[in-house]
Tab-separated table of C-alpha atoms in Angstrom:
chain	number	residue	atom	x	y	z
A	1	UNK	CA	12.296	59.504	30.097
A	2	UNK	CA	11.540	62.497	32.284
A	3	UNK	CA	8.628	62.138	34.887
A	4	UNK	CA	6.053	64.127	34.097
A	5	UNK	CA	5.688	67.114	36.310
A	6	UNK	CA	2.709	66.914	39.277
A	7	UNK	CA	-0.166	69.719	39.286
A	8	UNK	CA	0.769	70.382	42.625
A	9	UNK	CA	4.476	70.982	41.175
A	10	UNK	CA	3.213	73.174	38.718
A	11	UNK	CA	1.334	75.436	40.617
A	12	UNK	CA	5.002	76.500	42.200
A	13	UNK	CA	4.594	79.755	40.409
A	14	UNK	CA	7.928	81.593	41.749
A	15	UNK	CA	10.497	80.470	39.004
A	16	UNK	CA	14.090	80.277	40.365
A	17	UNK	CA	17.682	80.104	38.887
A	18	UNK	CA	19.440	77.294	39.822
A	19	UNK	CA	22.945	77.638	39.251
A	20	UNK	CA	25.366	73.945	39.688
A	21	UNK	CA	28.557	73.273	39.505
A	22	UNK	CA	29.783	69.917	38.159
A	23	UNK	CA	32.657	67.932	39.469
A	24	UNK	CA	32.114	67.744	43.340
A	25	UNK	CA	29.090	68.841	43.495
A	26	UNK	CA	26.812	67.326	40.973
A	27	UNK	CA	28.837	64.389	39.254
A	28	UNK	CA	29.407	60.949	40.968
A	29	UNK	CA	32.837	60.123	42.066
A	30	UNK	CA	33.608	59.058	38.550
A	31	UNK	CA	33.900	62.747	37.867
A	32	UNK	CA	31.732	61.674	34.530
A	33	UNK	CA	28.609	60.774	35.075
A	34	UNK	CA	25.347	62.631	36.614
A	35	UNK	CA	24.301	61.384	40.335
A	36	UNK	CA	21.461	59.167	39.088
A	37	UNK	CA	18.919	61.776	41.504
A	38	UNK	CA	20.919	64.837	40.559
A	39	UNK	CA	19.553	64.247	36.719
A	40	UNK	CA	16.040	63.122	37.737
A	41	UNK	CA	15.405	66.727	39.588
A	42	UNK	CA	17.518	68.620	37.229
A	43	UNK	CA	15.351	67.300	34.246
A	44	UNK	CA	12.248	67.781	36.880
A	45	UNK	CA	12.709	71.248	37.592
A	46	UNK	CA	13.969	72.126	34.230
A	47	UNK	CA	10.533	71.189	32.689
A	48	UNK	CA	8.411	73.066	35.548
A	49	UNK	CA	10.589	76.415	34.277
A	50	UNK	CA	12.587	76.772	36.733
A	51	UNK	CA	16.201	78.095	34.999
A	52	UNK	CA	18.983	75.442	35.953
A	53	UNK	CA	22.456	76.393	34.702
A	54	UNK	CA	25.730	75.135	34.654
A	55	UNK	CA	28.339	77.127	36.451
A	56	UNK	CA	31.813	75.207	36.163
A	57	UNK	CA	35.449	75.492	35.981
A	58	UNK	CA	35.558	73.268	33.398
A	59	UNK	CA	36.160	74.386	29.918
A	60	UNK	CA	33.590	74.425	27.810
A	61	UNK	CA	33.593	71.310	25.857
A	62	UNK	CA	34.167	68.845	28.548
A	63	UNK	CA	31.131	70.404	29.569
A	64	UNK	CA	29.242	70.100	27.273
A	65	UNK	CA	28.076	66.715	27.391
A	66	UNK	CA	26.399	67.807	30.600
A	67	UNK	CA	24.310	70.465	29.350
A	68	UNK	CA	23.246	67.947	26.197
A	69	UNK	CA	22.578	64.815	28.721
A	70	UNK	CA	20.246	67.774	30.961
A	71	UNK	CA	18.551	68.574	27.352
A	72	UNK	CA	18.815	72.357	28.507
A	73	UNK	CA	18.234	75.843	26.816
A	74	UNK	CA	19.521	78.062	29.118
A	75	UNK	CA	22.834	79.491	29.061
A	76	UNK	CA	26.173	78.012	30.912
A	77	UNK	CA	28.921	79.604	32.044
A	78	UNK	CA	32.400	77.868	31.753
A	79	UNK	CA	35.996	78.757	32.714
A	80	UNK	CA	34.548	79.715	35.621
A	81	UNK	CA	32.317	82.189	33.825
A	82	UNK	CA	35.188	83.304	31.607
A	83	UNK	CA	33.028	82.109	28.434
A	84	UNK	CA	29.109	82.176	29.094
A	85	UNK	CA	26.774	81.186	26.127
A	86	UNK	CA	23.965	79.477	24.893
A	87	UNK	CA	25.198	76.160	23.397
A	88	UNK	CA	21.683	74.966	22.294
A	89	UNK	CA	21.356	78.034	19.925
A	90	UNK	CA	24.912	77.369	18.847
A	91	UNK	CA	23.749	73.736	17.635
A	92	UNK	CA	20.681	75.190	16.389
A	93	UNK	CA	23.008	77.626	14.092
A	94	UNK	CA	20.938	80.406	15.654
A	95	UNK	CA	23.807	82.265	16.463
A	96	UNK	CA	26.230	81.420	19.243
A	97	UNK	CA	24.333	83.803	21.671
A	98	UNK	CA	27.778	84.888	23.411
A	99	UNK	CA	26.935	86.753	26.885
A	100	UNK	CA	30.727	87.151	28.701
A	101	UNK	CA	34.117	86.032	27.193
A	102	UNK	CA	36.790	87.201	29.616
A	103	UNK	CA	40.149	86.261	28.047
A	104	UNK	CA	43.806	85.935	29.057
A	105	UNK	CA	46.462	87.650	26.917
A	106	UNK	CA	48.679	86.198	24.844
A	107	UNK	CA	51.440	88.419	26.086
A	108	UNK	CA	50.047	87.446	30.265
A	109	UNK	CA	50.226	83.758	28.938
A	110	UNK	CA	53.679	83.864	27.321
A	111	UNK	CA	55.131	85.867	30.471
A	112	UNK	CA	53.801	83.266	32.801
A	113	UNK	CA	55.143	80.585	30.700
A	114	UNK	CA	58.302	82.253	30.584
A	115	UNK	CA	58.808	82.553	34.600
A	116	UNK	CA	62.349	80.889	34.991
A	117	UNK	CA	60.761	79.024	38.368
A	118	UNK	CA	57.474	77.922	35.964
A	119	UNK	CA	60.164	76.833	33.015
A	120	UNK	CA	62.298	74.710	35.694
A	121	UNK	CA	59.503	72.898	37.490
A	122	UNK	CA	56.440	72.739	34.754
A	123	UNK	CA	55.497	68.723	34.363
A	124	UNK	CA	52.439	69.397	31.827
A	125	UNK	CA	50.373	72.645	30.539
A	126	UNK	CA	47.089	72.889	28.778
A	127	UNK	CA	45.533	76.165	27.864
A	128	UNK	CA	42.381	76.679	25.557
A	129	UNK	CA	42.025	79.901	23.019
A	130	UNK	CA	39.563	82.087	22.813
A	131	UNK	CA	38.445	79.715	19.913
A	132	UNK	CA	37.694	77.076	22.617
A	133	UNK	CA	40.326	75.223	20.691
A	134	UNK	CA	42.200	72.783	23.510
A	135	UNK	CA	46.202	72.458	22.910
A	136	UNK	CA	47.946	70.317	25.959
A	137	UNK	CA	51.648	68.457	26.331
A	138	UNK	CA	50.086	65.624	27.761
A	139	UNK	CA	47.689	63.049	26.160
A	140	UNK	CA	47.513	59.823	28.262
A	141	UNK	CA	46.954	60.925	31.906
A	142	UNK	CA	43.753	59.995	32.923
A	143	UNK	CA	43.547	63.136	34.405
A	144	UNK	CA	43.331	65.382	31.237
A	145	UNK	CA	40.950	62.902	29.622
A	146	UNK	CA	38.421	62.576	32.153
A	147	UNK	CA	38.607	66.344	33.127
A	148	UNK	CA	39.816	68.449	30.571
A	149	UNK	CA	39.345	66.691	27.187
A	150	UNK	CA	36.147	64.740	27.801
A	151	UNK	CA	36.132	62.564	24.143
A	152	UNK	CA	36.481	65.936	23.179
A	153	UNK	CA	39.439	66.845	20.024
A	154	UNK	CA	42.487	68.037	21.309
A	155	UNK	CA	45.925	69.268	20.075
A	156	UNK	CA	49.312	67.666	21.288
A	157	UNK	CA	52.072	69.735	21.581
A	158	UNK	CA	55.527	69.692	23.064
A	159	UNK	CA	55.269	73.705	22.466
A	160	UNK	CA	51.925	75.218	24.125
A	161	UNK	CA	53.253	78.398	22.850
A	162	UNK	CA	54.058	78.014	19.298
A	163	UNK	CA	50.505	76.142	19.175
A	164	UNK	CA	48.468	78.979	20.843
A	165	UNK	CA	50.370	81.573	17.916
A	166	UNK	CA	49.018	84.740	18.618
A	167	UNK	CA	45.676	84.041	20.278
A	168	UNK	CA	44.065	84.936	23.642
A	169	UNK	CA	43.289	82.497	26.153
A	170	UNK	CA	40.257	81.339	28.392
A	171	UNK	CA	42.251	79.483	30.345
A	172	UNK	CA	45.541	78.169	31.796
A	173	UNK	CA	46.588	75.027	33.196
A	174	UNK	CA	49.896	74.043	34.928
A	175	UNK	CA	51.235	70.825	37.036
A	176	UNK	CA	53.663	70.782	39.394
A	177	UNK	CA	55.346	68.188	41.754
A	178	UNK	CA	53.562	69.038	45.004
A	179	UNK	CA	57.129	70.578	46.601
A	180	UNK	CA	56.362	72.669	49.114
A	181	UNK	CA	59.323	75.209	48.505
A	182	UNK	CA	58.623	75.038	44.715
A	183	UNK	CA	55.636	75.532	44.526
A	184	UNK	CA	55.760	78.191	47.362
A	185	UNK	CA	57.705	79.953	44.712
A	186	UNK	CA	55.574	79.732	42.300
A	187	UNK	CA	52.613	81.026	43.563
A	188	UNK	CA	54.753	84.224	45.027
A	189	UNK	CA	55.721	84.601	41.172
A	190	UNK	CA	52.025	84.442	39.727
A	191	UNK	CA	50.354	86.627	42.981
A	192	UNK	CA	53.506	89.263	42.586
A	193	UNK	CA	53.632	89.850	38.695
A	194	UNK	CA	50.114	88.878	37.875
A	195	UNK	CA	47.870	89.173	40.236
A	196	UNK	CA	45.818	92.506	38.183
A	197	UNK	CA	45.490	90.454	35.245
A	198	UNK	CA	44.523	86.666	36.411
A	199	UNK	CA	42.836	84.540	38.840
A	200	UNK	CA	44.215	81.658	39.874
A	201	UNK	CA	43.608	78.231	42.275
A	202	UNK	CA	46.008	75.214	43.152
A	203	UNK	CA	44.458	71.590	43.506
A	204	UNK	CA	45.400	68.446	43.781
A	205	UNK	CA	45.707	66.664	40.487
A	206	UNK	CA	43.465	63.566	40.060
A	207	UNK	CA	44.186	59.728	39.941
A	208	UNK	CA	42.857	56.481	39.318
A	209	UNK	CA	42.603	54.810	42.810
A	210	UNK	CA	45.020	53.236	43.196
A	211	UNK	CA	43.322	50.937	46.080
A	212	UNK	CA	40.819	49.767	43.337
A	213	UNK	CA	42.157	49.579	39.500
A	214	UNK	CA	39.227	48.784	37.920
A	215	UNK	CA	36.769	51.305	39.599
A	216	UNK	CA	36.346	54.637	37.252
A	217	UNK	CA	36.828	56.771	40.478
A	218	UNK	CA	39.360	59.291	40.309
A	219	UNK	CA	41.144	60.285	43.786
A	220	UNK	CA	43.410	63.366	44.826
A	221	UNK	CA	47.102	62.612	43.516
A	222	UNK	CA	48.943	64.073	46.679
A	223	UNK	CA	51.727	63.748	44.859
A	224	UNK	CA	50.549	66.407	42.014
A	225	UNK	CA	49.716	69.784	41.970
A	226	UNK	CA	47.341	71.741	39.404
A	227	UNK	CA	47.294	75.546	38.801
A	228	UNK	CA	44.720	76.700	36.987
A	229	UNK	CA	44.551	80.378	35.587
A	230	UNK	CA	41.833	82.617	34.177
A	231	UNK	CA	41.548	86.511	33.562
A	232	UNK	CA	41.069	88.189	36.648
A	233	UNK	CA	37.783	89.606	34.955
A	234	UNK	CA	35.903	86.179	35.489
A	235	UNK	CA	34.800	84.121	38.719
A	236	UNK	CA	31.697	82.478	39.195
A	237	UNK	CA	30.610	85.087	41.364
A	238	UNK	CA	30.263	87.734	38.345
A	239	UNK	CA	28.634	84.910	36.244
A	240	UNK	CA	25.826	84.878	38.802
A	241	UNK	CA	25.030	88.645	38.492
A	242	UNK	CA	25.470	88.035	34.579
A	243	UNK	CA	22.898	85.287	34.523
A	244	UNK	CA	20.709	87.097	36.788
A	245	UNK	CA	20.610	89.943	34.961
A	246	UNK	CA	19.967	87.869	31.573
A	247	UNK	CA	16.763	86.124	32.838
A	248	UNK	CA	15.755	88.951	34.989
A	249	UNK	CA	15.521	87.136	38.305
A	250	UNK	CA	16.426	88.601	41.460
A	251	UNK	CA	19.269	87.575	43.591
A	252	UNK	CA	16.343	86.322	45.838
A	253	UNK	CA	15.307	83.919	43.565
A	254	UNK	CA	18.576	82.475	43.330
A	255	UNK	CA	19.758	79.146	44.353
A	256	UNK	CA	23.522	77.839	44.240
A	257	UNK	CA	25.731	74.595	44.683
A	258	UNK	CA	29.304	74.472	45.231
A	259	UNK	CA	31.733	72.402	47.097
A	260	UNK	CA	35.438	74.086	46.361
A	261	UNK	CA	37.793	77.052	46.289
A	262	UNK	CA	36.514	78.656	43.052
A	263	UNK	CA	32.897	78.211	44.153
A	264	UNK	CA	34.036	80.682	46.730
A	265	UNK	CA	32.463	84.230	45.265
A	266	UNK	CA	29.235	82.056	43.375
A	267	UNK	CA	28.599	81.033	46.885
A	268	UNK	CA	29.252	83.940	48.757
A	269	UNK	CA	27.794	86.488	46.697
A	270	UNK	CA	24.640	84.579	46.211
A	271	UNK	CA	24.258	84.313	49.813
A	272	UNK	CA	25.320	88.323	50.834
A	273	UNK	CA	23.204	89.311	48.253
A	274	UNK	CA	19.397	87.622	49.439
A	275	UNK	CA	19.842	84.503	47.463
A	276	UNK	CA	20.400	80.798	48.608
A	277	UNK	CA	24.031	80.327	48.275
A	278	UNK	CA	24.574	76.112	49.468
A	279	UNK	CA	27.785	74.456	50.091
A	280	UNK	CA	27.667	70.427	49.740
A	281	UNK	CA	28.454	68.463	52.979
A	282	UNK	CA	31.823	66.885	50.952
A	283	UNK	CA	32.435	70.672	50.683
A	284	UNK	CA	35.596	72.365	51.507
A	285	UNK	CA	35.609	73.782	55.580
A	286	UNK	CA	35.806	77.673	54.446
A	287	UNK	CA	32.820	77.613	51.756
A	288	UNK	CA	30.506	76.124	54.613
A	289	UNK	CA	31.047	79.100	56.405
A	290	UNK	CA	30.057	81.509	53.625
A	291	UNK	CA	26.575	79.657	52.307
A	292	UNK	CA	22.918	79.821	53.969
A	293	UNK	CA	23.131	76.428	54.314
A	294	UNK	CA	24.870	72.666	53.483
A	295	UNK	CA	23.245	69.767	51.943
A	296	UNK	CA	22.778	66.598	53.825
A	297	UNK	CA	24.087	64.122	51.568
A	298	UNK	CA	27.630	64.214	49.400
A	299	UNK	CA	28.037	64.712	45.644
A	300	UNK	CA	27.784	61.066	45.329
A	301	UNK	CA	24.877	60.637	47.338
A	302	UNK	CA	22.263	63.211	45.239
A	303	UNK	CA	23.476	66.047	48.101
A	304	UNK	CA	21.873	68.483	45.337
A	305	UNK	CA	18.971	66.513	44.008
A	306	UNK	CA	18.347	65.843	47.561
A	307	UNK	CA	18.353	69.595	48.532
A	308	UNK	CA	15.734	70.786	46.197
A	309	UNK	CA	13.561	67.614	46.638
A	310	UNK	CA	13.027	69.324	50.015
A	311	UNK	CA	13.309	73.099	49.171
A	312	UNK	CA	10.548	72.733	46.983
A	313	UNK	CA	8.393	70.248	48.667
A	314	UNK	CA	8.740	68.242	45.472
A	315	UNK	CA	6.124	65.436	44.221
A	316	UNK	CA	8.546	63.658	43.091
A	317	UNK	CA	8.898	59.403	42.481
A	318	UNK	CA	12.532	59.107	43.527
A	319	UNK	CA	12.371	55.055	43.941
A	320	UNK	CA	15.188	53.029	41.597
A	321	UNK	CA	13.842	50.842	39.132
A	322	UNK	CA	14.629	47.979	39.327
A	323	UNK	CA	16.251	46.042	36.731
């Protein structure tokens, strides 16, 4: 149950947007569940008015479950703010409420499929339509079930291609071996022939630890790498000026939580712009540099829950029951 807000809380008058982005940031190392703080304060500020949004690379139905556990009404902005909508008009059949969809071609995605050095090296693709419809050669790894998926339907296919037919795509997803030369090559193919149409970042694929079998943690797979592509048309960065614009609050009134390479213009822009751009202390070297500040504590710690306990002087009971 969420704690009921404080008089003193609800005399904070000045309503912000906070914008946070899941795995890394907000999730526990599980890369599934909330931060047990990270909910309370979400739920917390969510009820004072305060607009909290979602702001991920994930696609939208692994994410989903994360707007539905936060019981919000705002909009959320996948694919890295490829697709932004409001999903709790969508259940409410009050129309889908679609702000931004920023798609891939079907020719862009056949041509990069096509590369001959993408062809010869390509362990495992996923892309998802415009239809939010998820099609991926792989169906096992723990990777694209905790990440990608999410309990979420999905279509095997040996042939990503002749499954995605003729439609556009929100997003791409390729895995490599993590071979320097290779994958060298690779990227020099998708920056040199692409670069107008898509955005793209590389990542470590995740893993099970392998140091503890039983734990749900999932650890970098040095071993693996993962590209994953959008339409040049979307970052996170534009989905901030898009969801600012939508609620009418000024980049001032802005506060936002990242911790990795695509959280790179969300963070930055916030932060040129007036707002309260905030990279988490588990955060990548280069986004610290761009952000007003860092939080104290890690993803896995409450870093964000944490944060805005403090930024807005919060009355807020954040002792464990105990069991």
């Amino acid at each position: 149950m969420a704690e009921k807000a404080t008089k003193k809380d609800i005399q904070i008058t000045k309503k912000k947007l906070i914008l946070i982005d899941l795995d890394g940031t907000t999730l526990d190392k599980d890369f599934r569940t909330f931060n047990e703080l990270n909910h309370k304060v979400f739920t917390y500020l969510h009820q004072l008015g305060h607009k909290v949004c979602i702001v991920t690379g994930r696609n939208y139905l692994s994410a989903l479950p994360y707007y539905e556990k936060l019981g919000l009404n705002t909009l959320m902005a996948t694919y890295n703010g490829a697709y932004i909508n409001n999903p709790k008009k969508e259940k409410l059949k009050k129309g889908t409420e679609i702000i931004n969809i920023n798609h891939i071609s079907n020719g862009i995605v056949r041509g990069i499929m096509q590369e001959k050095v993408v062809k010869e090296n390509l362990l495992n693709s996923l892309v998802d339509n415009v239809d939010r419809e998820i099609i991926c050669t792989e169906d096992k790894d723990i990777y694209w079930h905790e990440v990608w998926f999410n309990m979420n339907k999905f279509t095997h296919t040996n042939d990503i291609l002749k499954s995605l037919e003729k439609k556009n795509a929100l997003q791409l997803i390729l895995e490599f071996e993590n071979e320097e030369k290779k994958l060298n090559e690779i990227i020099a193919t998708l920056r040199k022939k692409y670069h107008v149409s898509v955005f793209f970042d590389v990542v470590n694929k995740l893993k099970k630890d392998p140091k503890n079998s039983k734990s749900p943690t999932l650890v970098p797979d040095p071993k693996r790498i993962v590209i994953r592509i959008r339409s040049a048309g979307a970052n996170k960065g534009i989905a901030v000026n898009t969801l600012s614009h939508h609620y009418g609050i000024p980049m001032e009134d802005i506060i936002a939580f990242g911790d990795s390479e695509n959280d790179i213009e969300m963070i930055r822009d916030t932060t040129d712009r007036g707002g309260w751009g905030v990279a988490m202390a588990n955060a990548e070297t280069y986004l610290k540099t761009l952000g007003r500040d860092i939080t104290e504590k890690k993803n896995y710690e409450g870093g964000v829950g944490d944060y805005l306990i403090k930024y807005f002087n919060l009355s807020l009971n954040t002792e464990k029951k105990k069991k």
